[in-house]
């Protein structure tokens, strides 16, 4: 009962902090967009088209330097193609996962029919070991994500403050770091870059 009360209190605190930081992010979003536009403008060279900043609501009305339309369209096409491919991959993975979770035991028993009778028992034992190892892996990944999220939040919220640095949106960064840790090889590198 005490652990449930502690868990409830912890969830309440996390939700409150996330809501507060979310409101702060929304309030500062025009400034962040302004900085992003300025940073992008310093990176983009040869320019040919004038795009005013007042075309984007909430910015300060300063004009942007000219932007090369060909480069923008090329980037937009590449971005759209990559995004579409990523969404399709995600959708196929999601549907396959749901199918395997709901009906995976039928698939496994169906695959056993392709093996000779004398090997089916051994195949069942191997499949059980694979399921057990896979379950352990998923549990470990979830534990790692939770551990990294909590540790990152503690460092971002309190550890960095010792040096007089204030990190905005520490909860969101911590959650992102925890989720990125579950991606093999590149996830921890991207999390480190955050």
PDB file of C-alpha atoms in Angstrom, residues 6-191:
ATOM      1  CA  UNK A   6       4.635   6.497  -3.297  1.00  0.00           C
ATOM      2  CA  UNK A   7       4.097   5.597  -6.952  1.00  0.00           C
ATOM      3  CA  UNK A   8       0.970   7.785  -7.087  1.00  0.00           C
ATOM      4  CA  UNK A   9       2.839  10.702  -5.536  1.00  0.00           C
ATOM      5  CA  UNK A  10       5.711  10.250  -7.976  1.00  0.00           C
ATOM      6  CA  UNK A  11       3.359  10.165 -10.963  1.00  0.00           C
ATOM      7  CA  UNK A  12       1.556  13.266  -9.698  1.00  0.00           C
ATOM      8  CA  UNK A  13       4.838  15.154  -9.350  1.00  0.00           C
ATOM      9  CA  UNK A  14       6.042  14.104 -12.806  1.00  0.00           C
ATOM     10  CA  UNK A  15       2.747  15.126 -14.409  1.00  0.00           C
ATOM     11  CA  UNK A  16       2.813  18.520 -12.666  1.00  0.00           C
ATOM     12  CA  UNK A  17       6.416  19.204 -13.669  1.00  0.00           C
ATOM     13  CA  UNK A  18       5.748  18.070 -17.243  1.00  0.00           C
ATOM     14  CA  UNK A  19       2.681  20.315 -17.480  1.00  0.00           C
ATOM     15  CA  UNK A  20       4.592  23.304 -16.113  1.00  0.00           C
ATOM     16  CA  UNK A  21       7.505  22.754 -18.460  1.00  0.00           C
ATOM     17  CA  UNK A  22       5.129  22.201 -21.381  1.00  0.00           C
ATOM     18  CA  UNK A  23       3.439  25.532 -20.695  1.00  0.00           C
ATOM     19  CA  UNK A  24       6.843  27.203 -20.518  1.00  0.00           C
ATOM     20  CA  UNK A  25       7.853  25.627 -23.811  1.00  0.00           C
ATOM     21  CA  UNK A  26       4.684  26.850 -25.521  1.00  0.00           C
ATOM     22  CA  UNK A  27       5.188  30.334 -24.079  1.00  0.00           C
ATOM     23  CA  UNK A  28       8.772  30.490 -25.368  1.00  0.00           C
ATOM     24  CA  UNK A  29       8.059  28.802 -28.719  1.00  0.00           C
ATOM     25  CA  UNK A  30       8.032  32.041 -30.791  1.00  0.00           C
ATOM     26  CA  UNK A  31      11.468  32.928 -29.448  1.00  0.00           C
ATOM     27  CA  UNK A  32      12.773  29.447 -30.231  1.00  0.00           C
ATOM     28  CA  UNK A  33      11.360  29.671 -33.760  1.00  0.00           C
ATOM     29  CA  UNK A  34      12.961  33.083 -34.163  1.00  0.00           C
ATOM     30  CA  UNK A  35      16.346  31.688 -33.113  1.00  0.00           C
ATOM     31  CA  UNK A  36      15.902  28.664 -35.375  1.00  0.00           C
ATOM     32  CA  UNK A  37      15.113  30.886 -38.364  1.00  0.00           C
ATOM     33  CA  UNK A  38      18.150  33.052 -37.629  1.00  0.00           C
ATOM     34  CA  UNK A  39      20.393  29.983 -37.327  1.00  0.00           C
ATOM     35  CA  UNK A  40      19.070  28.498 -40.551  1.00  0.00           C
ATOM     36  CA  UNK A  41      19.612  31.801 -42.333  1.00  0.00           C
ATOM     37  CA  UNK A  42      23.278  31.800 -41.337  1.00  0.00           C
ATOM     38  CA  UNK A  43      23.657  28.327 -42.859  1.00  0.00           C
ATOM     39  CA  UNK A  44      21.848  28.956 -46.136  1.00  0.00           C
ATOM     40  CA  UNK A  45      23.850  30.571 -48.872  1.00  0.00           C
ATOM     41  CA  UNK A  46      23.235  31.602 -52.195  1.00  0.00           C
ATOM     42  CA  UNK A  47      19.903  33.228 -51.705  1.00  0.00           C
ATOM     43  CA  UNK A  48      17.363  34.286 -54.293  1.00  0.00           C
ATOM     44  CA  UNK A  49      13.901  34.675 -52.749  1.00  0.00           C
ATOM     45  CA  UNK A  50      12.833  37.072 -49.989  1.00  0.00           C
ATOM     46  CA  UNK A  51      10.543  35.496 -47.300  1.00  0.00           C
ATOM     47  CA  UNK A  52       9.319  37.870 -44.572  1.00  0.00           C
ATOM     48  CA  UNK A  53       9.355  36.701 -40.956  1.00  0.00           C
ATOM     49  CA  UNK A  54       5.879  38.097 -40.432  1.00  0.00           C
ATOM     50  CA  UNK A  55       4.650  35.235 -42.610  1.00  0.00           C
ATOM     51  CA  UNK A  56       5.255  33.012 -39.566  1.00  0.00           C
ATOM     52  CA  UNK A  57       2.879  33.982 -36.728  1.00  0.00           C
ATOM     53  CA  UNK A  58       4.539  35.028 -33.498  1.00  0.00           C
ATOM     54  CA  UNK A  59       7.922  36.025 -34.904  1.00  0.00           C
ATOM     55  CA  UNK A  60       9.294  39.525 -34.559  1.00  0.00           C
ATOM     56  CA  UNK A  61       8.621  40.745 -38.104  1.00  0.00           C
ATOM     57  CA  UNK A  62      12.248  40.928 -39.269  1.00  0.00           C
ATOM     58  CA  UNK A  63      12.781  39.867 -42.876  1.00  0.00           C
ATOM     59  CA  UNK A  64      14.659  36.695 -43.682  1.00  0.00           C
ATOM     60  CA  UNK A  65      17.564  36.736 -46.098  1.00  0.00           C
ATOM     61  CA  UNK A  66      16.793  35.250 -49.484  1.00  0.00           C
ATOM     62  CA  UNK A  67      16.470  31.464 -49.728  1.00  0.00           C
ATOM     63  CA  UNK A  68      17.456  29.284 -52.706  1.00  0.00           C
ATOM     64  CA  UNK A  69      14.112  27.770 -53.794  1.00  0.00           C
ATOM     65  CA  UNK A  70      15.775  24.821 -55.565  1.00  0.00           C
ATOM     66  CA  UNK A  71      17.590  23.790 -52.408  1.00  0.00           C
ATOM     67  CA  UNK A  72      14.446  24.201 -50.333  1.00  0.00           C
ATOM     68  CA  UNK A  73      12.362  22.086 -52.741  1.00  0.00           C
ATOM     69  CA  UNK A  74      15.081  19.436 -52.902  1.00  0.00           C
ATOM     70  CA  UNK A  75      15.216  19.308 -49.113  1.00  0.00           C
ATOM     71  CA  UNK A  76      11.409  19.190 -48.876  1.00  0.00           C
ATOM     72  CA  UNK A  77      11.230  16.279 -51.359  1.00  0.00           C
ATOM     73  CA  UNK A  78      13.945  14.360 -49.529  1.00  0.00           C
ATOM     74  CA  UNK A  79      12.308  15.063 -46.184  1.00  0.00           C
ATOM     75  CA  UNK A  80       8.863  13.997 -47.418  1.00  0.00           C
ATOM     76  CA  UNK A  81      10.243  10.781 -48.921  1.00  0.00           C
ATOM     77  CA  UNK A  82      12.205   9.915 -45.779  1.00  0.00           C
ATOM     78  CA  UNK A  83       9.250  10.741 -43.541  1.00  0.00           C
ATOM     79  CA  UNK A  84       6.883   8.644 -45.657  1.00  0.00           C
ATOM     80  CA  UNK A  85       9.285   5.706 -45.628  1.00  0.00           C
ATOM     81  CA  UNK A  86       9.724   6.012 -41.862  1.00  0.00           C
ATOM     82  CA  UNK A  87       5.966   6.143 -41.272  1.00  0.00           C
ATOM     83  CA  UNK A  88       5.404   3.122 -43.520  1.00  0.00           C
ATOM     84  CA  UNK A  89       8.147   1.178 -41.726  1.00  0.00           C
ATOM     85  CA  UNK A  90       6.631   2.103 -38.368  1.00  0.00           C
ATOM     86  CA  UNK A  91       3.138   1.105 -39.500  1.00  0.00           C
ATOM     87  CA  UNK A  92       4.301  -2.267 -40.842  1.00  0.00           C
ATOM     88  CA  UNK A  93       6.300  -2.954 -37.689  1.00  0.00           C
ATOM     89  CA  UNK A  94       3.355  -1.960 -35.499  1.00  0.00           C
ATOM     90  CA  UNK A  95       0.862  -4.134 -37.383  1.00  0.00           C
ATOM     91  CA  UNK A  96       3.273  -7.092 -37.436  1.00  0.00           C
ATOM     92  CA  UNK A  97       3.914  -6.731 -33.721  1.00  0.00           C
ATOM     93  CA  UNK A  98       0.210  -6.627 -32.895  1.00  0.00           C
ATOM     94  CA  UNK A  99      -0.399  -9.667 -35.095  1.00  0.00           C
ATOM     95  CA  UNK A 100       2.426 -11.623 -33.492  1.00  0.00           C
ATOM     96  CA  UNK A 101       1.289 -10.667 -29.995  1.00  0.00           C
ATOM     97  CA  UNK A 102      -2.297 -11.707 -30.657  1.00  0.00           C
ATOM     98  CA  UNK A 103      -1.770 -14.728 -32.876  1.00  0.00           C
ATOM     99  CA  UNK A 104       1.908 -15.632 -32.527  1.00  0.00           C
ATOM    100  CA  UNK A 105       1.244 -18.992 -30.868  1.00  0.00           C
ATOM    101  CA  UNK A 106      -0.678 -20.123 -33.964  1.00  0.00           C
ATOM    102  CA  UNK A 107       2.224 -19.066 -36.160  1.00  0.00           C
ATOM    103  CA  UNK A 108       4.668 -21.025 -34.018  1.00  0.00           C
ATOM    104  CA  UNK A 109       2.539 -24.179 -34.047  1.00  0.00           C
ATOM    105  CA  UNK A 110       2.032 -23.761 -37.802  1.00  0.00           C
ATOM    106  CA  UNK A 111       5.781 -23.563 -38.350  1.00  0.00           C
ATOM    107  CA  UNK A 112       6.295 -26.750 -36.348  1.00  0.00           C
ATOM    108  CA  UNK A 113       4.276 -28.674 -38.942  1.00  0.00           C
ATOM    109  CA  UNK A 114       7.090 -28.130 -41.450  1.00  0.00           C
ATOM    110  CA  UNK A 115       9.549 -30.064 -39.283  1.00  0.00           C
ATOM    111  CA  UNK A 116       9.733 -33.844 -38.967  1.00  0.00           C
ATOM    112  CA  UNK A 117       7.922 -35.393 -35.986  1.00  0.00           C
ATOM    113  CA  UNK A 118      11.142 -36.407 -34.255  1.00  0.00           C
ATOM    114  CA  UNK A 119      12.383 -32.769 -34.182  1.00  0.00           C
ATOM    115  CA  UNK A 120       9.188 -31.035 -33.109  1.00  0.00           C
ATOM    116  CA  UNK A 121       9.729 -31.499 -29.376  1.00  0.00           C
ATOM    117  CA  UNK A 122      13.241 -30.046 -29.599  1.00  0.00           C
ATOM    118  CA  UNK A 123      11.924 -27.191 -31.729  1.00  0.00           C
ATOM    119  CA  UNK A 124       9.289 -26.428 -29.075  1.00  0.00           C
ATOM    120  CA  UNK A 125      12.002 -26.296 -26.396  1.00  0.00           C
ATOM    121  CA  UNK A 126      14.136 -23.956 -28.498  1.00  0.00           C
ATOM    122  CA  UNK A 127      11.149 -21.700 -29.217  1.00  0.00           C
ATOM    123  CA  UNK A 128      10.346 -21.555 -25.493  1.00  0.00           C
ATOM    124  CA  UNK A 129      13.948 -20.517 -24.745  1.00  0.00           C
ATOM    125  CA  UNK A 130      13.724 -17.833 -27.426  1.00  0.00           C
ATOM    126  CA  UNK A 131      10.461 -16.492 -25.947  1.00  0.00           C
ATOM    127  CA  UNK A 132      12.032 -16.445 -22.484  1.00  0.00           C
ATOM    128  CA  UNK A 133      15.169 -14.634 -23.720  1.00  0.00           C
ATOM    129  CA  UNK A 134      13.078 -12.159 -25.705  1.00  0.00           C
ATOM    130  CA  UNK A 135      10.906 -11.420 -22.669  1.00  0.00           C
ATOM    131  CA  UNK A 136      14.012 -10.829 -20.554  1.00  0.00           C
ATOM    132  CA  UNK A 137      15.412  -8.499 -23.219  1.00  0.00           C
ATOM    133  CA  UNK A 138      12.201  -6.427 -23.363  1.00  0.00           C
ATOM    134  CA  UNK A 139      12.052  -6.180 -19.567  1.00  0.00           C
ATOM    135  CA  UNK A 140      15.702  -5.108 -19.449  1.00  0.00           C
ATOM    136  CA  UNK A 141      15.129  -2.457 -22.136  1.00  0.00           C
ATOM    137  CA  UNK A 142      12.141  -1.051 -20.250  1.00  0.00           C
ATOM    138  CA  UNK A 143      14.148  -0.995 -17.025  1.00  0.00           C
ATOM    139  CA  UNK A 144      17.045   0.727 -18.826  1.00  0.00           C
ATOM    140  CA  UNK A 145      14.702   3.347 -20.299  1.00  0.00           C
ATOM    141  CA  UNK A 146      13.202   4.071 -16.876  1.00  0.00           C
ATOM    142  CA  UNK A 147      16.620   4.163 -15.197  1.00  0.00           C
ATOM    143  CA  UNK A 148      18.106   6.486 -17.818  1.00  0.00           C
ATOM    144  CA  UNK A 149      15.054   8.755 -17.694  1.00  0.00           C
ATOM    145  CA  UNK A 150      15.238   9.119 -13.920  1.00  0.00           C
ATOM    146  CA  UNK A 151      19.034   9.510 -13.864  1.00  0.00           C
ATOM    147  CA  UNK A 152      18.958  12.051 -16.698  1.00  0.00           C
ATOM    148  CA  UNK A 153      16.205  14.015 -14.997  1.00  0.00           C
ATOM    149  CA  UNK A 154      18.143  14.101 -11.733  1.00  0.00           C
ATOM    150  CA  UNK A 155      21.298  15.299 -13.494  1.00  0.00           C
ATOM    151  CA  UNK A 156      19.477  17.848 -15.659  1.00  0.00           C
ATOM    152  CA  UNK A 157      17.307  19.162 -12.843  1.00  0.00           C
ATOM    153  CA  UNK A 158      19.749  19.185  -9.933  1.00  0.00           C
ATOM    154  CA  UNK A 159      23.283  18.245 -11.039  1.00  0.00           C
ATOM    155  CA  UNK A 160      23.615  20.918 -13.691  1.00  0.00           C
ATOM    156  CA  UNK A 161      22.163  23.516 -11.302  1.00  0.00           C
ATOM    157  CA  UNK A 162      25.289  23.128  -9.166  1.00  0.00           C
ATOM    158  CA  UNK A 163      27.201  24.849 -11.977  1.00  0.00           C
ATOM    159  CA  UNK A 164      24.619  27.631 -12.230  1.00  0.00           C
ATOM    160  CA  UNK A 165      23.124  26.336 -15.479  1.00  0.00           C
ATOM    161  CA  UNK A 166      19.368  26.057 -15.796  1.00  0.00           C
ATOM    162  CA  UNK A 167      18.041  23.414 -18.198  1.00  0.00           C
ATOM    163  CA  UNK A 168      14.542  24.103 -19.508  1.00  0.00           C
ATOM    164  CA  UNK A 169      12.250  21.126 -20.142  1.00  0.00           C
ATOM    165  CA  UNK A 170      14.344  18.644 -18.153  1.00  0.00           C
ATOM    166  CA  UNK A 171      11.480  16.147 -17.917  1.00  0.00           C
ATOM    167  CA  UNK A 172      10.928  16.047 -21.680  1.00  0.00           C
ATOM    168  CA  UNK A 173      14.672  15.678 -22.301  1.00  0.00           C
ATOM    169  CA  UNK A 174      14.918  12.922 -19.709  1.00  0.00           C
ATOM    170  CA  UNK A 175      12.024  10.986 -21.250  1.00  0.00           C
ATOM    171  CA  UNK A 176      13.551  11.385 -24.720  1.00  0.00           C
ATOM    172  CA  UNK A 177      16.922  10.163 -23.438  1.00  0.00           C
ATOM    173  CA  UNK A 178      15.293   7.146 -21.814  1.00  0.00           C
ATOM    174  CA  UNK A 179      13.412   6.217 -24.980  1.00  0.00           C
ATOM    175  CA  UNK A 180      16.482   6.741 -27.162  1.00  0.00           C
ATOM    176  CA  UNK A 181      18.473   4.374 -24.942  1.00  0.00           C
ATOM    177  CA  UNK A 182      16.287   1.513 -26.154  1.00  0.00           C
ATOM    178  CA  UNK A 183      17.407   1.971 -29.780  1.00  0.00           C
ATOM    179  CA  UNK A 184      20.441  -0.253 -30.379  1.00  0.00           C
ATOM    180  CA  UNK A 185      23.777   1.351 -31.329  1.00  0.00           C
ATOM    181  CA  UNK A 186      22.656   4.850 -32.411  1.00  0.00           C
ATOM    182  CA  UNK A 187      20.135   5.549 -29.636  1.00  0.00           C
ATOM    183  CA  UNK A 188      22.690   6.173 -26.886  1.00  0.00           C
ATOM    184  CA  UNK A 189      24.736   8.366 -29.244  1.00  0.00           C
ATOM    185  CA  UNK A 190      21.714  10.496 -30.129  1.00  0.00           C
ATOM    186  CA  UNK A 191      20.769  10.651 -26.430  1.00  0.00           C
TER     187      UNK A 191
END
